[in-house]
Coordinates of C-alpha atoms in Angstrom, one line a residue:
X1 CA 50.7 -7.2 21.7
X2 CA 49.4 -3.8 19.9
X3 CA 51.0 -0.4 19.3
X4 CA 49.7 2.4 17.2
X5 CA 51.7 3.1 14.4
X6 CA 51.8 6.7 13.0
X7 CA 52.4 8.0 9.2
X8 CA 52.4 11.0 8.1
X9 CA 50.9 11.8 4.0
X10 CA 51.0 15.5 3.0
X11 CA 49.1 17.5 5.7
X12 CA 47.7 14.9 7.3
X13 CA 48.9 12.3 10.2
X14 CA 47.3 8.9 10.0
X15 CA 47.5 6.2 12.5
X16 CA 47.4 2.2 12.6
X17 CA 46.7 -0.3 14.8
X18 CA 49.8 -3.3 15.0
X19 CA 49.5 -6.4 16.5
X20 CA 52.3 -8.5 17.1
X21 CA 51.8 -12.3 16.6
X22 CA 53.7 -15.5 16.2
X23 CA 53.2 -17.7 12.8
X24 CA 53.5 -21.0 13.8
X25 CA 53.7 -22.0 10.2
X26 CA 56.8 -20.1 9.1
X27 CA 57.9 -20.1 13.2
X28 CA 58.8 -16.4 13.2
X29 CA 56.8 -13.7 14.5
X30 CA 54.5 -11.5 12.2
X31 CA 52.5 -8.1 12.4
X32 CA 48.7 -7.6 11.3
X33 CA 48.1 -3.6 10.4
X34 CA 44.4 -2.2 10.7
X35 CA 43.7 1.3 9.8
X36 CA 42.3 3.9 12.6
X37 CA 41.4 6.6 11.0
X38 CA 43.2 10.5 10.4
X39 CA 44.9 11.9 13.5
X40 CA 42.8 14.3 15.8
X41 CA 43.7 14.8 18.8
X42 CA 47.4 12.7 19.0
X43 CA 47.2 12.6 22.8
X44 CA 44.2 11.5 23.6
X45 CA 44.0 8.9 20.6
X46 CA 41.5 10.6 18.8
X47 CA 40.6 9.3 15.3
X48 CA 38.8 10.2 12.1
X49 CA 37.9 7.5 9.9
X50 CA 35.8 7.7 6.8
X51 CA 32.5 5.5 6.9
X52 CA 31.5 3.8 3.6
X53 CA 28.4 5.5 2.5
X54 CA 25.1 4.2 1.9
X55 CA 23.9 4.4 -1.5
X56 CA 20.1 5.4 -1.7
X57 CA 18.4 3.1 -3.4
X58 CA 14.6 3.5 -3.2
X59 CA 12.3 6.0 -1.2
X60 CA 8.9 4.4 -1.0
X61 CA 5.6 6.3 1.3
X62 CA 5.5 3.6 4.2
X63 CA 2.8 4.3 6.8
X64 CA -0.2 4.9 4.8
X65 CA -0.6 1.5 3.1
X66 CA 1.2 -0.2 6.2
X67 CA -1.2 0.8 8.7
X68 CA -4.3 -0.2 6.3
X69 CA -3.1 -3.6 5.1
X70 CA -2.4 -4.4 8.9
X71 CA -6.1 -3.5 9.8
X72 CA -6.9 -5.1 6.4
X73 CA -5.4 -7.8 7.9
X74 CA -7.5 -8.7 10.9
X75 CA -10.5 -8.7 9.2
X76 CA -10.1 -12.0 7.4
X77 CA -12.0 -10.5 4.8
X78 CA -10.4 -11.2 1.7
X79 CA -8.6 -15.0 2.4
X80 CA -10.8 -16.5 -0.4
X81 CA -9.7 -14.7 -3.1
X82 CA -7.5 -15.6 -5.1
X83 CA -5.9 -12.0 -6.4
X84 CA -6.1 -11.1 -2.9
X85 CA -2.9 -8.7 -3.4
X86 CA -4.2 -7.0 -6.4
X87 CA -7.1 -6.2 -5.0
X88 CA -5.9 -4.9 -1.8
X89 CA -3.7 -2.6 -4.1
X90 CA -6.4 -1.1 -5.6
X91 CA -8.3 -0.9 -3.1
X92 CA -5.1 0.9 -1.0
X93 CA -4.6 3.3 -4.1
X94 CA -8.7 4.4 -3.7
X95 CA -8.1 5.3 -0.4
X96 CA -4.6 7.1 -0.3
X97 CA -4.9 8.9 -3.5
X98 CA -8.6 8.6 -5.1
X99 CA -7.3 9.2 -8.5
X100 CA -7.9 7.8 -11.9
X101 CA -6.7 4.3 -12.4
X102 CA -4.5 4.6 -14.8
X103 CA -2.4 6.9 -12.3
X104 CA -2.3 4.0 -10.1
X105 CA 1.2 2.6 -11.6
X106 CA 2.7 6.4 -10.7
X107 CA 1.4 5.7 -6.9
X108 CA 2.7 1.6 -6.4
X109 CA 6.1 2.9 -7.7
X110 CA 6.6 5.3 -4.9
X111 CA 4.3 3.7 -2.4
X112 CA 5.4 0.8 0.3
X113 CA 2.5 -1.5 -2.0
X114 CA 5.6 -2.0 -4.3
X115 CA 7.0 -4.0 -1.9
X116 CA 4.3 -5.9 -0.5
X117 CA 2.0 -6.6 -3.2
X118 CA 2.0 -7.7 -7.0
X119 CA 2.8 -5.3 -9.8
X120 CA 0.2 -3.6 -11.5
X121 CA 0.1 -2.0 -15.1
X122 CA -3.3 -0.3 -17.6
X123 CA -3.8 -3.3 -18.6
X124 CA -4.0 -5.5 -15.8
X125 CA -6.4 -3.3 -13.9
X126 CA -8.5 -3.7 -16.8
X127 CA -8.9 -6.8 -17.2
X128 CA -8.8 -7.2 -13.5
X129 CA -11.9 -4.5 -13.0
X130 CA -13.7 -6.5 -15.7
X131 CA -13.1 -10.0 -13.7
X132 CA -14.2 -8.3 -10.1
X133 CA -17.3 -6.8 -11.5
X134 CA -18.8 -10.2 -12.5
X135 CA -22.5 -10.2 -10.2
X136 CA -21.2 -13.8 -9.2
X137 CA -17.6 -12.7 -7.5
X138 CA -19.8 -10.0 -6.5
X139 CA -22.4 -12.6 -4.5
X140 CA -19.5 -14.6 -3.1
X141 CA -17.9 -11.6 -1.8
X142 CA -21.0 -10.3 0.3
X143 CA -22.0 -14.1 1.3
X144 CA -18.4 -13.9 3.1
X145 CA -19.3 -10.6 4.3
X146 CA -22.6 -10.7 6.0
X147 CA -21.1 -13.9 7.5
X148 CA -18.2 -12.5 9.1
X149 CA -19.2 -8.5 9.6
X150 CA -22.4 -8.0 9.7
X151 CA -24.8 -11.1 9.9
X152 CA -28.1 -9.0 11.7
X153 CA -28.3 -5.3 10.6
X154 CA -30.2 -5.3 7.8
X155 CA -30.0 -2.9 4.8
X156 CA -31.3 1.0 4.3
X157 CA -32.5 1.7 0.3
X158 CA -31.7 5.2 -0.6
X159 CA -34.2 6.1 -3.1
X160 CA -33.3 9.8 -3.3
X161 CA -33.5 11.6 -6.9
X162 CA -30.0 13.4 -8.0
X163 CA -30.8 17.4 -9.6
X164 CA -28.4 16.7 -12.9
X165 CA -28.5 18.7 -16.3
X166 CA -26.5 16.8 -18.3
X167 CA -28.3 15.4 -21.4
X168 CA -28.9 11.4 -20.2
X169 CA -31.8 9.2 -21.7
X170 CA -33.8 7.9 -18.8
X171 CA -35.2 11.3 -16.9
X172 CA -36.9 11.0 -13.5
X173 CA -39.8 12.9 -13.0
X174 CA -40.4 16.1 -10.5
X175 CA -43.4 18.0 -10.2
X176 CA -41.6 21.2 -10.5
X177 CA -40.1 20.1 -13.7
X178 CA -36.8 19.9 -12.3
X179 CA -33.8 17.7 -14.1
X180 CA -32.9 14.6 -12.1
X181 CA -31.3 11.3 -12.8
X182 CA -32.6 8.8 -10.2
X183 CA -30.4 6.2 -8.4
X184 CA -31.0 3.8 -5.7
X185 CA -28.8 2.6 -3.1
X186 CA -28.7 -0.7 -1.1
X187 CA -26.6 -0.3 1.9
X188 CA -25.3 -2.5 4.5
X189 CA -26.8 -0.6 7.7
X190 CA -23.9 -0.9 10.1
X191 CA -21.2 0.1 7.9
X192 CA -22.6 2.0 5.2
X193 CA -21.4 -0.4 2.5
X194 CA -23.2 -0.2 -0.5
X195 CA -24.2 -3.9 -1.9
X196 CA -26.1 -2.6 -5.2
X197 CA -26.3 0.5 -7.3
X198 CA -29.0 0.9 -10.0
X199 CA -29.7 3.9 -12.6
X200 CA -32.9 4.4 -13.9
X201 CA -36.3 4.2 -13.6
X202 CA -37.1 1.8 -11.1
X203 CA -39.5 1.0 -8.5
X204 CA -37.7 0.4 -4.8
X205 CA -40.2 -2.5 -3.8
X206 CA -39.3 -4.5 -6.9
X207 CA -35.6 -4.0 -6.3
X208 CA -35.8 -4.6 -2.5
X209 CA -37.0 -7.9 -3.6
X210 CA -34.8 -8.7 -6.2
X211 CA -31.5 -8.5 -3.6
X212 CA -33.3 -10.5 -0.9
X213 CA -33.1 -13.1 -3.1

């Protein structure tokens, strides 16, 4: 059996729940006491009770890197990698806030990627960078691709010649004696992925055949 049970503290009315029961241990009957709340509206039973606040403790961006690492996901792209995570990380950072890498610490910490990858400092990306750009990773990593993404498309060669002023040792040549640093392309003709970069003075047929083999 319950009752309310009112008390009265200053200005303020406050009202318990009691519950009757019957100890069988000490065989007499006891009462239980829980606490309602502050007295609103007497009449109708109306109580005010004080909720235990939350504390913040972390505010992290969510649906950027969520919604790429779930289409990241699909692709099956990256299984066979063994710093799958890292990668994915940097990759994510690129694409949400195409900054300097040595701002990408200040993006993980506020970013979702704190939560689902591995932690990245300076130093680690460095070393890390260093490790990815090896031609051989590089070769396994497009092996995968064409495999999975691509297989038939073939590749377009952007030969085109960049105006540039700045003071750089290898100059292309233009009949109008312009500036120009040249650079060539190979891209993945489907999904504009570029497989090779090269600088320099080079001739498009050699390179051409160089990456078919």
């Amino acid at each position: 059996m319950s009752f309310i049970r009112y008390k009265k503290f200053g200005n303020k009315e406050y009202a318990y729940e009691v519950t009757s029961y019957w100890d069988p241990e000490k065989k007499k009957p006891r009462q239980k006491t829980k606490y309602l709340g502050i007295v609103v509206d007497k009449e109708n039973k109306i109580f005010r009770k004080k909720r235990k606040e939350r504390k913040e403790k972390l505010i992290l961006d969510f649906g950027d890197v969520y919604f790429l690492n779930q289409f990241i996901s699909r692709t099956k792209l990256f299984e066979k990698f063994d710093k799958k995570e890292k990668l994915l990380t940097l990759i994510f950072y690129r694409l949400c806030n195409p900054s300097a890498m040595r701002y990408a610490r200040i993006w993980y910490d506020g970013s979702i990627a704190k939560v689902l990858f591995d932690d990245v400092s300076s130093q680690r990306i460095s070393e890390f960078l260093r490790e990815i750009g090896d031609e051989g990773i590089q070769r396994e990593f497009f092996a995968e691709y064409i495999k999975k993404i691509s297989p038939e498309d073939g590749l377009i060669i952007d030969t085109t010649a960049l105006p540039n002023q700045i003071n750089i040792n290898v100059w292309g040549w233009h009949n109008e004696e312009i500036d120009k640093i040249k650079l060539l392309l190979v891209i993945d003709r489907k999904t504009s992925l570029v497989f090779q970069v090269y600088a320099g003075q080079y001739r498009g047929c050699i390179l051409l055949k160089d990456n078919h083999k």
